[in-house]
Amino acid sequence: MGKRDNRVAYVNPIAAARARGPVQNSGPSIQDYLSRPRPTWEEVKEQLEKKKKGSRALADFEDKMNDRWRKELAKNREKLLGGADKDKEKEKKAMDKDKKIADKEKDKEEKKEKKEKKKKDKKKFNRHSSSSSSSSSDSSSSSSSESEDEDEKKSVKKKRKKKKSSARRASDGSAVESDAESKKKRRVKEEGDKEKDEKSRRRKRKADRSHKDSSSDSSADSGGEEGVEAKKKKRSSEEKERITDKSKKKRRKKHKKHGRKKKKKAASQSGSELDCRSAAVYSTNV
């Protein structure tokens, strides 16, 4: 039997490629990649600037949103400031009304005073012009005129006082209302504080009572517990004594049994030794 021929012909790959011929290009070559169209430096700069600026649509959207926010902020400011201005205007109107009322009353009082002065001047002039027929009539008329003048003065003074008091009440009305509101708030606060104090006092009283009750219960329980503990101690001591007595008796019994066993073993050992000696003696004799 000869060896099997496993040899294979060697083919040079370079020679085989040359024999095949040039390969058809299925895609772009390296030269095509290197000779591709490229943008100029100016075009690159334009693209970079566009990226930095961002999109126009986004910028327009941001501007619109900023305008809306500004309008809303302006409205809110106007509302807040308008509320404060309205309060101030109301106060000013109230003050102006009070001033107008006081001015009107003053004007009325001045007019009345002027009329009264004119009347008095006319009366005086008539008195001087009229002939003094008799001294008695003159004295009576002068006394009556003086009394009338005094009455008129008193009535004028009373009217002035009433008008001044009404003007003061009108001017102090707003202040009185504010004071009444503040007093009401203070009363409400004081009542709430009083209620809180009363609640806290009640809680403290309840806690003190519960503490006292618990302390009294604990003292009674402690006295009862002490008696129970003393009884328990006595019982435990008695039980311990019983256990010790039982353990002693058991030990004594065990000790007796052990002594008996030892005696039996010693007797059996001595009997076996005697048997061995007698057997040995018998064997020697034979």
Short mmCIF file of C-alpha atoms in Angstrom, two decimals:
data_model
loop_
_atom_site.label_atom_id
_atom_site.label_comp_id
_atom_site.label_asym_id
_atom_site.label_seq_id
_atom_site.Cartn_x
_atom_site.Cartn_y
_atom_site.Cartn_z
CA MET A 1 0.00 0.00 0.00
CA GLY A 2 1.47 3.24 -1.04
CA LYS A 3 0.87 6.71 0.46
CA ARG A 4 -2.02 8.79 -0.79
CA ASP A 5 -1.05 11.85 -2.78
CA ASN A 6 -2.44 14.87 -0.90
CA ARG A 7 -0.46 17.53 -2.74
CA VAL A 8 -2.27 20.66 -4.03
CA ALA A 9 -1.05 22.92 -6.82
CA TYR A 10 0.14 26.33 -5.55
CA VAL A 11 -1.37 29.32 -7.36
CA ASN A 12 0.35 32.70 -7.23
CA PRO A 13 -2.39 35.25 -6.27
CA ILE A 14 -0.71 38.18 -8.01
CA ALA A 15 -0.38 36.24 -11.25
CA ALA A 16 -4.00 35.12 -11.00
CA ALA A 17 -5.17 38.73 -10.50
CA ARG A 18 -3.19 39.92 -13.48
CA ALA A 19 -4.70 37.13 -15.56
CA ARG A 20 -8.20 38.16 -14.54
CA GLY A 21 -7.71 41.69 -15.76
CA PRO A 22 -8.85 45.02 -14.27
CA VAL A 23 -11.78 44.95 -11.78
CA GLN A 24 -14.86 47.00 -12.57
CA ASN A 25 -15.47 49.83 -10.02
CA SER A 26 -18.83 49.41 -8.25
CA GLY A 27 -18.67 52.74 -6.32
CA PRO A 28 -16.74 56.01 -6.04
CA SER A 29 -13.02 55.77 -5.92
CA ILE A 30 -10.54 57.58 -3.70
CA GLN A 31 -9.82 60.08 -6.41
CA ASP A 32 -13.53 60.91 -6.63
CA TYR A 33 -13.62 61.52 -2.84
CA LEU A 34 -10.56 63.76 -2.98
CA SER A 35 -11.86 65.72 -5.98
CA ARG A 36 -15.32 66.38 -4.40
CA PRO A 37 -16.75 69.93 -4.54
CA ARG A 38 -15.87 71.95 -1.42
CA PRO A 39 -17.30 75.30 -0.11
CA THR A 40 -15.20 78.42 -0.12
CA TRP A 41 -14.01 80.16 3.05
CA GLU A 42 -16.61 82.91 2.64
CA GLU A 43 -19.43 80.38 2.50
CA VAL A 44 -18.09 78.69 5.64
CA LYS A 45 -18.04 82.06 7.43
CA GLU A 46 -21.66 82.74 6.44
CA GLN A 47 -22.77 79.37 7.76
CA LEU A 48 -20.99 79.96 11.08
CA GLU A 49 -22.61 83.38 11.46
CA LYS A 50 -26.04 81.89 10.81
CA LYS A 51 -25.47 79.28 13.50
CA LYS A 52 -24.43 81.96 15.98
CA LYS A 53 -27.43 84.16 15.26
CA GLY A 54 -29.92 81.32 15.48
CA SER A 55 -33.19 80.99 13.64
CA ARG A 56 -35.24 84.08 12.88
CA ALA A 57 -38.50 82.36 13.76
CA LEU A 58 -37.28 81.63 17.30
CA ALA A 59 -36.08 85.22 17.73
CA ASP A 60 -39.46 86.57 16.55
CA PHE A 61 -41.29 84.23 18.91
CA GLU A 62 -39.16 85.38 21.86
CA ASP A 63 -39.82 89.03 21.00
CA LYS A 64 -43.58 88.43 20.88
CA MET A 65 -43.54 86.63 24.22
CA ASN A 66 -41.50 89.44 25.79
CA ASP A 67 -44.01 92.00 24.53
CA ARG A 68 -46.91 90.00 26.00
CA TRP A 69 -45.17 89.69 29.36
CA ARG A 70 -44.45 93.41 29.39
CA LYS A 71 -48.10 94.22 28.69
CA GLU A 72 -49.28 91.87 31.45
CA LEU A 73 -46.82 93.37 33.92
CA ALA A 74 -48.00 96.87 33.04
CA LYS A 75 -51.63 95.86 33.61
CA ASN A 76 -50.85 94.30 36.97
CA ARG A 77 -48.91 97.39 38.05
CA GLU A 78 -51.78 99.63 37.01
CA LYS A 79 -54.21 97.50 39.00
CA LEU A 80 -52.05 97.54 42.13
CA LEU A 81 -51.27 101.22 41.88
CA GLY A 82 -54.87 101.99 40.94
CA GLY A 83 -56.13 100.33 44.10
CA ALA A 84 -53.82 102.45 46.27
CA ASP A 85 -54.69 105.56 44.28
CA LYS A 86 -58.40 104.86 44.68
CA ASP A 87 -58.04 104.64 48.43
CA LYS A 88 -56.14 107.92 48.48
CA GLU A 89 -58.74 109.54 46.24
CA LYS A 90 -61.55 108.38 48.51
CA GLU A 91 -59.78 109.85 51.52
CA LYS A 92 -59.18 113.11 49.65
CA LYS A 93 -62.83 113.29 48.58
CA ALA A 94 -63.98 112.74 52.15
CA MET A 95 -61.64 115.45 53.40
CA ASP A 96 -62.76 117.83 50.64
CA LYS A 97 -66.42 117.23 51.51
CA ASP A 98 -65.73 117.96 55.17
CA LYS A 99 -63.85 121.12 54.22
CA LYS A 100 -66.65 122.27 51.92
CA ILE A 101 -69.26 121.69 54.62
CA ALA A 102 -67.18 123.64 57.13
CA ASP A 103 -66.61 126.47 54.66
CA LYS A 104 -70.31 126.70 53.88
CA GLU A 105 -71.19 126.85 57.55
CA LYS A 106 -68.57 129.56 58.10
CA ASP A 107 -69.97 131.58 55.21
CA LYS A 108 -73.46 131.27 56.61
CA GLU A 109 -72.28 132.38 60.03
CA GLU A 110 -70.45 135.38 58.55
CA LYS A 111 -73.53 136.42 56.56
CA LYS A 112 -75.71 136.17 59.64
CA GLU A 113 -73.24 138.21 61.67
CA LYS A 114 -73.20 140.91 58.99
CA LYS A 115 -77.01 141.05 58.95
CA GLU A 116 -77.10 141.30 62.74
CA LYS A 117 -74.55 144.11 62.70
CA LYS A 118 -76.61 146.00 60.13
CA LYS A 119 -79.73 145.60 62.24
CA LYS A 120 -77.91 146.86 65.33
CA ASP A 121 -76.56 149.88 63.46
CA LYS A 122 -80.03 150.73 62.21
CA LYS A 123 -81.47 150.45 65.71
CA LYS A 124 -78.76 152.70 67.12
CA PHE A 125 -79.32 155.23 64.38
CA ASN A 126 -83.08 155.24 65.01
CA ARG A 127 -82.47 155.66 68.73
CA HIS A 128 -80.27 158.72 68.21
CA SER A 129 -82.61 160.26 65.66
CA SER A 130 -85.75 159.74 67.71
CA SER A 131 -86.40 162.49 70.19
CA SER A 132 -85.96 161.53 73.77
CA SER A 133 -89.43 162.45 75.01
CA SER A 134 -88.98 161.10 78.48
CA SER A 135 -86.12 159.63 80.44
CA SER A 136 -88.25 156.79 81.79
CA SER A 137 -89.27 155.64 78.29
CA ASP A 138 -85.64 155.88 77.14
CA SER A 139 -84.40 153.81 80.06
CA SER A 140 -87.10 151.18 79.54
CA SER A 141 -86.41 151.01 75.81
CA SER A 142 -82.66 150.84 76.37
CA SER A 143 -83.06 148.04 78.92
CA SER A 144 -85.41 146.16 76.58
CA SER A 145 -83.04 146.65 73.65
CA GLU A 146 -80.10 145.48 75.74
CA SER A 147 -82.01 142.40 76.86
CA GLU A 148 -82.94 141.67 73.23
CA ASP A 149 -79.33 142.11 72.17
CA GLU A 150 -78.15 139.74 74.86
CA ASP A 151 -80.75 137.17 73.83
CA GLU A 152 -79.71 137.49 70.21
CA LYS A 153 -76.05 137.09 71.12
CA LYS A 154 -76.78 133.99 73.15
CA SER A 155 -78.81 132.44 70.33
CA VAL A 156 -76.02 133.24 67.84
CA LYS A 157 -73.43 131.67 70.12
CA LYS A 158 -75.53 128.53 70.52
CA LYS A 159 -75.95 128.24 66.76
CA ARG A 160 -72.20 128.65 66.24
CA LYS A 161 -71.45 125.97 68.80
CA LYS A 162 -73.93 123.58 67.18
CA LYS A 163 -72.45 124.18 63.71
CA LYS A 164 -68.90 123.71 64.97
CA SER A 165 -69.83 120.51 66.75
CA SER A 166 -71.57 119.19 63.58
CA ALA A 167 -68.49 120.06 61.49
CA ARG A 168 -66.22 118.35 63.99
CA ARG A 169 -68.46 115.29 64.01
CA ALA A 170 -68.43 115.15 60.21
CA SER A 171 -64.63 115.51 60.11
CA ASP A 172 -64.13 113.04 62.94
CA GLY A 173 -66.68 110.56 61.56
CA SER A 174 -64.11 108.71 59.45
CA ALA A 175 -61.63 108.69 62.35
CA VAL A 176 -64.34 107.43 64.70
CA GLU A 177 -65.24 104.64 62.27
CA SER A 178 -61.61 103.59 61.97
CA ASP A 179 -61.26 103.71 65.76
CA ALA A 180 -64.43 101.61 66.15
CA GLU A 181 -63.10 99.01 63.71
CA SER A 182 -59.76 98.89 65.52
CA LYS A 183 -61.56 98.56 68.87
CA LYS A 184 -63.68 95.72 67.52
CA LYS A 185 -60.57 93.92 66.27
CA ARG A 186 -58.89 94.40 69.65
CA ARG A 187 -61.96 93.06 71.45
CA VAL A 188 -62.05 90.02 69.20
CA LYS A 189 -58.33 89.41 69.79
CA GLU A 190 -58.73 89.85 73.55
CA GLU A 191 -61.68 87.44 73.60
CA GLY A 192 -59.68 84.88 71.61
CA ASP A 193 -56.72 85.28 74.00
CA LYS A 194 -59.03 84.88 77.00
CA GLU A 195 -60.53 81.73 75.55
CA LYS A 196 -57.07 80.31 74.90
CA ASP A 197 -56.00 81.14 78.47
CA GLU A 198 -59.13 79.49 79.87
CA LYS A 199 -58.55 76.37 77.77
CA SER A 200 -54.93 76.17 78.89
CA ARG A 201 -55.98 76.59 82.54
CA ARG A 202 -58.60 73.86 82.20
CA ARG A 203 -56.05 71.53 80.67
CA LYS A 204 -53.60 72.25 83.47
CA ARG A 205 -56.28 71.60 86.09
CA LYS A 206 -57.23 68.32 84.45
CA ALA A 207 -53.57 67.31 84.23
CA ASP A 208 -53.02 68.19 87.91
CA ARG A 209 -56.12 66.22 88.95
CA SER A 210 -55.10 63.20 86.88
CA HIS A 211 -51.58 63.43 88.30
CA LYS A 212 -52.93 63.57 91.86
CA ASP A 213 -55.26 60.65 91.23
CA SER A 214 -52.47 58.62 89.66
CA SER A 215 -50.13 59.48 92.56
CA SER A 216 -52.75 58.41 95.13
CA ASP A 217 -53.46 55.22 93.18
CA SER A 218 -49.76 54.53 92.84
CA SER A 219 -49.24 55.04 96.59
CA ALA A 220 -52.09 52.64 97.40
CA ASP A 221 -50.81 50.20 94.80
CA SER A 222 -47.28 50.54 96.15
CA GLY A 223 -48.51 49.70 99.69
CA GLY A 224 -50.43 46.70 98.40
CA GLU A 225 -47.52 45.69 96.17
CA GLU A 226 -45.11 45.81 99.12
CA GLY A 227 -47.32 43.38 101.07
CA VAL A 228 -47.61 41.11 98.03
CA GLU A 229 -43.86 41.24 97.48
CA ALA A 230 -43.22 40.33 101.12
CA LYS A 231 -45.55 37.36 100.81
CA LYS A 232 -43.86 36.32 97.57
CA LYS A 233 -40.44 36.53 99.22
CA LYS A 234 -41.63 34.33 102.11
CA ARG A 235 -43.06 31.80 99.71
CA SER A 236 -39.91 31.75 97.61
CA SER A 237 -37.74 31.30 100.71
CA GLU A 238 -39.95 28.40 101.90
CA GLU A 239 -39.84 26.81 98.45
CA LYS A 240 -36.05 27.14 98.35
CA GLU A 241 -35.77 25.45 101.76
CA ARG A 242 -38.00 22.60 100.58
CA ILE A 243 -35.94 22.16 97.41
CA THR A 244 -32.69 22.11 99.38
CA ASP A 245 -34.09 19.48 101.78
CA LYS A 246 -35.22 17.30 98.87
CA SER A 247 -31.85 17.64 97.11
CA LYS A 248 -30.03 16.63 100.34
CA LYS A 249 -32.22 13.55 100.78
CA LYS A 250 -31.60 12.51 97.17
CA ARG A 251 -27.86 12.91 97.61
CA ARG A 252 -27.91 10.76 100.72
CA LYS A 253 -29.85 8.01 98.92
CA LYS A 254 -27.46 8.10 95.98
CA HIS A 255 -24.46 7.92 98.32
CA LYS A 256 -25.90 4.81 100.06
CA LYS A 257 -26.59 3.05 96.75
CA HIS A 258 -23.10 3.83 95.52
CA GLY A 259 -21.55 2.38 98.71
CA ARG A 260 -23.56 -0.82 98.33
CA LYS A 261 -22.41 -1.20 94.71
CA LYS A 262 -18.79 -0.74 95.74
CA LYS A 263 -19.11 -3.44 98.43
CA LYS A 264 -20.66 -5.85 95.93
CA LYS A 265 -17.86 -5.21 93.41
CA ALA A 266 -15.18 -5.72 96.08
CA ALA A 267 -16.82 -9.00 97.20
CA SER A 268 -17.06 -10.29 93.63
CA GLN A 269 -13.42 -9.36 92.95
CA SER A 270 -12.21 -11.15 96.12
CA GLY A 271 -14.23 -14.30 95.21
CA SER A 272 -12.72 -14.41 91.70
CA GLU A 273 -9.22 -14.07 93.15
CA LEU A 274 -9.83 -16.97 95.52
CA ASP A 275 -11.09 -19.13 92.65
CA CYS A 276 -7.97 -18.34 90.62
CA ARG A 277 -5.68 -19.22 93.55
CA SER A 278 -7.51 -22.46 94.21
CA ALA A 279 -7.26 -23.43 90.53
CA ALA A 280 -3.58 -22.70 90.53
CA VAL A 281 -3.02 -24.73 93.68
CA TYR A 282 -5.01 -27.62 92.20
CA SER A 283 -2.98 -27.52 88.97
CA THR A 284 0.31 -27.63 90.90
CA ASN A 285 -0.88 -30.51 92.95
CA VAL A 286 -1.84 -32.51 89.87
#
